[in-house]
Tab-separated table of C-alpha atoms in Angstrom:
chain	number	residue	atom	x	y	z
A	45	UNK	CA	0.019	0.035	-0.024
A	46	UNK	CA	1.352	3.408	-0.995
A	47	UNK	CA	0.438	6.582	0.940
A	48	UNK	CA	0.335	9.953	-0.473
A	49	UNK	CA	2.903	12.565	0.587
A	50	UNK	CA	0.358	14.521	2.834
A	51	UNK	CA	-0.675	11.202	4.434
A	52	UNK	CA	2.931	10.329	5.162
A	53	UNK	CA	3.492	13.788	6.737
A	54	UNK	CA	0.472	13.511	8.905
A	55	UNK	CA	1.503	9.955	10.008
A	56	UNK	CA	4.986	11.095	10.790
A	57	UNK	CA	3.621	14.044	12.828
A	58	UNK	CA	1.322	11.823	14.786
A	59	UNK	CA	4.060	9.256	15.400
A	60	UNK	CA	6.374	11.996	16.665
A	61	UNK	CA	3.696	13.335	19.010
A	62	UNK	CA	2.999	9.791	20.383
A	63	UNK	CA	6.688	9.135	20.904
A	64	UNK	CA	7.133	12.491	22.569
A	65	UNK	CA	4.277	11.852	25.057
A	66	UNK	CA	5.791	8.457	25.942
A	67	UNK	CA	9.477	9.291	26.136
A	68	UNK	CA	9.787	12.923	27.205
A	69	UNK	CA	8.653	12.164	30.722
A	70	UNK	CA	11.265	9.429	30.909
A	71	UNK	CA	13.882	11.986	29.885
A	72	UNK	CA	12.696	14.333	32.605
A	73	UNK	CA	13.008	11.516	35.214
A	74	UNK	CA	16.567	10.840	33.938
A	75	UNK	CA	17.631	14.501	34.196
A	76	UNK	CA	15.929	14.915	37.584
A	77	UNK	CA	17.896	11.971	38.952
A	78	UNK	CA	20.956	14.321	38.706
A	79	UNK	CA	19.124	17.330	40.109
A	80	UNK	CA	20.622	19.123	43.100
A	81	UNK	CA	17.039	19.834	44.324
A	82	UNK	CA	15.458	17.551	46.926
A	83	UNK	CA	11.967	17.975	45.274
A	84	UNK	CA	10.521	17.148	41.919
A	85	UNK	CA	11.160	20.556	40.397
A	86	UNK	CA	11.736	21.552	36.715
A	87	UNK	CA	14.126	22.702	35.467
A	88	UNK	CA	16.748	21.406	37.937
A	89	UNK	CA	18.785	24.106	39.578
A	90	UNK	CA	21.983	22.145	39.208
A	91	UNK	CA	23.399	18.699	38.519
A	92	UNK	CA	25.033	16.218	40.921
A	93	UNK	CA	25.843	12.494	41.252
A	94	UNK	CA	25.007	12.607	44.897
A	95	UNK	CA	21.630	10.904	44.634
A	96	UNK	CA	23.046	8.040	42.548
A	97	UNK	CA	25.562	7.324	45.290
A	98	UNK	CA	22.927	7.518	48.025
A	99	UNK	CA	20.519	5.305	45.992
A	100	UNK	CA	23.061	2.514	45.718
A	101	UNK	CA	23.571	2.638	49.501
A	102	UNK	CA	19.831	2.833	50.317
A	103	UNK	CA	19.033	-0.383	52.269
A	104	UNK	CA	15.295	-0.203	51.507
A	105	UNK	CA	15.794	0.230	47.775
A	106	UNK	CA	18.444	-2.588	47.693
A	107	UNK	CA	16.116	-4.923	49.581
A	108	UNK	CA	13.239	-4.105	47.281
A	109	UNK	CA	15.429	-4.798	44.207
A	110	UNK	CA	16.424	-8.132	45.665
A	111	UNK	CA	12.755	-8.990	46.401
A	112	UNK	CA	11.730	-8.065	42.826
A	113	UNK	CA	14.546	-10.085	41.209
A	114	UNK	CA	13.683	-13.081	43.403
A	115	UNK	CA	9.982	-12.908	42.528
A	116	UNK	CA	10.703	-12.328	38.808
A	117	UNK	CA	13.156	-15.292	38.518
A	118	UNK	CA	10.776	-17.777	40.232
A	119	UNK	CA	7.658	-16.464	38.274
A	120	UNK	CA	9.717	-16.787	35.037
A	121	UNK	CA	10.774	-20.341	35.807
A	122	UNK	CA	7.226	-21.360	36.611
A	123	UNK	CA	5.924	-19.652	33.456
A	124	UNK	CA	8.546	-21.366	31.295
A	125	UNK	CA	7.483	-24.788	32.455
A	126	UNK	CA	3.711	-24.235	32.445
A	127	UNK	CA	3.632	-22.104	29.350
A	128	UNK	CA	5.726	-24.717	27.403
A	129	UNK	CA	3.526	-27.661	28.604
A	130	UNK	CA	0.299	-25.831	27.698
A	131	UNK	CA	1.653	-24.800	24.234
A	132	UNK	CA	2.580	-28.436	23.450
A	133	UNK	CA	-0.802	-29.729	24.679
A	134	UNK	CA	-2.826	-27.177	22.595
A	135	UNK	CA	-0.725	-27.395	19.521
A	136	UNK	CA	0.071	-31.091	19.368
A	137	UNK	CA	-3.255	-32.569	20.513
A	138	UNK	CA	-6.826	-32.106	19.467
A	139	UNK	CA	-9.470	-32.376	22.252
A	140	UNK	CA	-12.807	-30.909	23.273
A	141	UNK	CA	-12.589	-27.406	24.569
A	142	UNK	CA	-9.118	-26.651	23.168
A	143	UNK	CA	-10.076	-23.163	22.015
A	144	UNK	CA	-11.688	-22.422	25.346
A	145	UNK	CA	-8.497	-23.402	27.198
A	146	UNK	CA	-6.406	-21.234	24.827
A	147	UNK	CA	-8.675	-18.264	25.607
A	148	UNK	CA	-8.442	-18.815	29.361
A	149	UNK	CA	-4.660	-18.940	29.201
A	150	UNK	CA	-4.404	-15.635	27.352
A	151	UNK	CA	-7.191	-13.910	29.308
A	152	UNK	CA	-5.130	-12.808	32.391
A	153	UNK	CA	-2.917	-10.482	30.389
A	154	UNK	CA	-5.889	-9.009	28.557
A	155	UNK	CA	-7.892	-8.220	31.769
A	156	UNK	CA	-7.221	-4.943	33.611
A	157	UNK	CA	-4.591	-5.482	36.284
A	158	UNK	CA	-6.840	-4.246	39.067
A	159	UNK	CA	-9.464	-6.887	38.159
A	160	UNK	CA	-6.825	-9.660	38.240
A	161	UNK	CA	-5.463	-8.248	41.500
A	162	UNK	CA	-8.848	-8.069	43.236
A	163	UNK	CA	-9.815	-11.580	42.080
A	164	UNK	CA	-6.544	-13.127	43.328
A	165	UNK	CA	-6.819	-11.171	46.612
A	166	UNK	CA	-10.232	-12.602	47.152
A	167	UNK	CA	-9.069	-16.083	46.168
A	168	UNK	CA	-6.104	-16.086	48.468
A	169	UNK	CA	-7.621	-14.458	51.537
A	170	UNK	CA	-11.371	-15.208	51.375
A	171	UNK	CA	-11.626	-18.605	49.606
A	172	UNK	CA	-8.380	-20.327	50.538
A	173	UNK	CA	-7.575	-18.507	53.789
A	174	UNK	CA	-3.935	-17.985	52.731
A	175	UNK	CA	-1.874	-15.114	54.240
A	176	UNK	CA	-0.480	-12.792	51.610
A	177	UNK	CA	3.262	-13.241	51.207
A	178	UNK	CA	5.987	-13.487	48.607
A	179	UNK	CA	4.499	-16.829	47.487
A	180	UNK	CA	1.170	-15.275	46.585
A	181	UNK	CA	2.960	-12.599	44.573
A	182	UNK	CA	4.874	-15.206	42.629
A	183	UNK	CA	1.657	-17.147	41.870
A	184	UNK	CA	-0.019	-13.828	40.803
A	185	UNK	CA	2.864	-12.882	38.465
A	186	UNK	CA	3.006	-16.368	36.988
A	187	UNK	CA	-0.639	-15.987	35.888
A	188	UNK	CA	0.186	-13.375	33.273
A	189	UNK	CA	3.823	-14.241	32.664
A	190	UNK	CA	2.684	-17.636	31.322
A	191	UNK	CA	1.052	-15.790	28.488
A	192	UNK	CA	4.321	-14.430	27.117
A	193	UNK	CA	5.927	-17.838	27.120
A	194	UNK	CA	2.794	-19.429	25.717
A	195	UNK	CA	2.570	-16.905	22.775
A	196	UNK	CA	6.224	-17.344	21.833
A	197	UNK	CA	6.283	-21.148	22.136
A	198	UNK	CA	3.025	-21.822	20.365
A	199	UNK	CA	3.911	-19.537	17.468
A	200	UNK	CA	7.251	-21.446	17.041
A	201	UNK	CA	5.399	-24.794	17.206
A	202	UNK	CA	3.028	-23.731	14.477
A	203	UNK	CA	5.975	-22.649	12.240
A	204	UNK	CA	8.149	-25.757	12.619
A	205	UNK	CA	5.428	-28.324	12.341
A	206	UNK	CA	5.764	-31.960	13.432
A	207	UNK	CA	7.986	-33.437	10.631
A	208	UNK	CA	11.135	-33.634	12.657
A	209	UNK	CA	9.311	-35.092	15.722
A	210	UNK	CA	7.595	-37.707	13.600
A	211	UNK	CA	10.927	-38.673	11.955
A	212	UNK	CA	12.436	-39.048	15.396
A	213	UNK	CA	9.581	-41.262	16.458
A	214	UNK	CA	9.883	-43.386	13.259
A	215	UNK	CA	13.587	-43.968	14.145
A	216	UNK	CA	12.667	-45.361	17.540
A	217	UNK	CA	13.237	-42.395	19.830
A	218	UNK	CA	11.026	-42.187	22.921
A	219	UNK	CA	8.952	-39.138	23.976
A	220	UNK	CA	11.578	-37.677	26.245
A	221	UNK	CA	14.424	-38.263	23.832
A	222	UNK	CA	12.457	-36.551	21.033
A	223	UNK	CA	11.672	-33.605	23.161
A	224	UNK	CA	15.317	-33.280	24.394
A	225	UNK	CA	17.049	-33.730	21.091
A	226	UNK	CA	14.506	-32.456	18.537
A	227	UNK	CA	11.640	-30.308	20.068
A	228	UNK	CA	13.624	-28.393	22.663
A	229	UNK	CA	16.421	-27.229	20.335
A	230	UNK	CA	13.700	-25.813	17.988
A	231	UNK	CA	12.118	-23.999	20.878
A	232	UNK	CA	15.212	-22.792	22.612
A	233	UNK	CA	15.303	-19.200	21.280
A	234	UNK	CA	11.532	-18.745	21.693
A	235	UNK	CA	11.719	-19.966	25.266
A	236	UNK	CA	14.613	-17.506	25.957
A	237	UNK	CA	12.654	-14.644	24.429
A	238	UNK	CA	9.569	-15.525	26.349
A	239	UNK	CA	11.481	-15.963	29.514
A	240	UNK	CA	13.071	-12.508	29.157
A	241	UNK	CA	9.692	-10.850	28.496
A	242	UNK	CA	8.168	-12.644	31.466
A	243	UNK	CA	11.004	-11.419	33.734
A	244	UNK	CA	10.621	-7.858	32.556
A	245	UNK	CA	6.798	-8.020	33.089
A	246	UNK	CA	7.206	-9.446	36.606
A	247	UNK	CA	10.036	-7.119	37.639
A	248	UNK	CA	8.168	-3.902	37.148
A	249	UNK	CA	4.559	-4.977	37.819
A	250	UNK	CA	2.761	-2.994	40.563
A	251	UNK	CA	-1.060	-3.251	40.223
A	252	UNK	CA	-1.460	-6.992	40.779
A	253	UNK	CA	1.432	-6.952	43.266
A	254	UNK	CA	-0.339	-4.325	45.342
A	255	UNK	CA	-3.332	-6.617	45.878
A	256	UNK	CA	-1.321	-9.824	46.500
A	257	UNK	CA	1.785	-8.681	48.457
A	258	UNK	CA	0.251	-7.519	51.716
A	259	UNK	CA	2.042	-5.169	54.029
A	260	UNK	CA	5.312	-7.088	54.404
A	261	UNK	CA	6.550	-7.692	50.827
A	262	UNK	CA	8.099	-4.718	49.271
A	263	UNK	CA	8.953	-5.001	45.590
A	264	UNK	CA	10.787	-2.187	43.802
A	265	UNK	CA	7.720	-0.561	42.236
A	266	UNK	CA	5.912	-0.590	45.544
A	267	UNK	CA	9.023	0.943	47.209
A	268	UNK	CA	9.069	3.699	44.655
A	269	UNK	CA	5.327	4.414	45.196
A	270	UNK	CA	5.794	4.534	48.963
A	271	UNK	CA	8.780	6.847	48.829
A	272	UNK	CA	7.773	9.157	45.970
A	273	UNK	CA	6.423	11.954	48.164
A	274	UNK	CA	8.558	11.426	51.233
A	275	UNK	CA	10.947	14.337	52.138
A	276	UNK	CA	14.341	14.125	50.476
A	277	UNK	CA	13.402	10.795	48.811
A	278	UNK	CA	12.181	12.078	45.448
A	279	UNK	CA	15.716	12.303	43.879
A	280	UNK	CA	16.558	8.773	44.983
A	281	UNK	CA	13.215	7.540	43.585
A	282	UNK	CA	14.156	9.122	40.228
A	283	UNK	CA	17.487	7.228	40.290
A	284	UNK	CA	15.651	3.892	41.034
A	285	UNK	CA	13.115	4.649	38.384
A	286	UNK	CA	15.851	5.134	35.815
A	287	UNK	CA	17.474	1.865	36.838
A	288	UNK	CA	14.033	0.142	36.614
A	289	UNK	CA	13.551	1.444	33.081
A	290	UNK	CA	16.963	0.195	32.047
A	291	UNK	CA	16.446	-3.212	33.551
A	292	UNK	CA	13.056	-3.459	31.736
A	293	UNK	CA	14.474	-2.341	28.376
A	294	UNK	CA	17.336	-4.750	28.196
A	295	UNK	CA	15.306	-8.024	28.209
A	296	UNK	CA	12.657	-6.638	25.860
A	297	UNK	CA	15.373	-5.489	23.369
A	298	UNK	CA	17.169	-8.919	23.520
A	299	UNK	CA	13.849	-10.705	23.036
A	300	UNK	CA	13.005	-8.626	20.007
A	301	UNK	CA	16.448	-9.154	18.567
A	302	UNK	CA	16.085	-12.905	19.020
A	303	UNK	CA	12.633	-12.823	17.403
A	304	UNK	CA	13.881	-10.871	14.434
A	305	UNK	CA	16.975	-13.095	13.917
A	306	UNK	CA	15.116	-16.384	14.043
A	307	UNK	CA	15.361	-18.507	10.879
A	308	UNK	CA	13.074	-21.509	10.564
A	309	UNK	CA	14.834	-24.592	9.031
A	310	UNK	CA	12.851	-25.785	5.995
């Protein structure tokens, strides 16, 4: 499809406006992390590295980072296992209700986070009588992280087909041997990409976490929210926010590069 010159100009302007709305606030946060002011003021009266030094010695922030990393790693591992198994079941087998199961798997990431958070909070506290803890946060994060792994793996399974697996079975290989030597190598890059995206989603998630963490668990996003308006904490929060953005960008960038570089063997 070819666009006229006026249409291309309008599209370029709209794209520039959208990107500016998204990224200019991030640039402001980055600059404010070097501000000499103790408040969120603009423009900054001066620049300093003082807040970066204090941020990396802030016990609360470091503990929150450790908690977020721990939750993200475990939620990612759970998502990799369950997402892969669900993908194999839905793609390799035909059974009654397969489409309904596929919809239910994808639904958690499509629902508003506040709905998922309230539902899980009620399930844990009211129905099951479970005290909110780091375990409930991991379970909550896994519910939507599974979707990223599922989407990556099932897309790869649809592209590679079953020819190699059937050939392996014809040659006498068992189910586990076929998965280990044939299926898994074909899924390796998609699993890695899905795992990176799942980690990024879990690491900076706040809405569902707020409803499932209770008052004891402090992830990094919750720590940022709690300290944003405290005296003399705003610059440190800006530093942590910049670090959070960088940590989130890296896995997403790597995942996109892997997806773009994938070549399916004919």
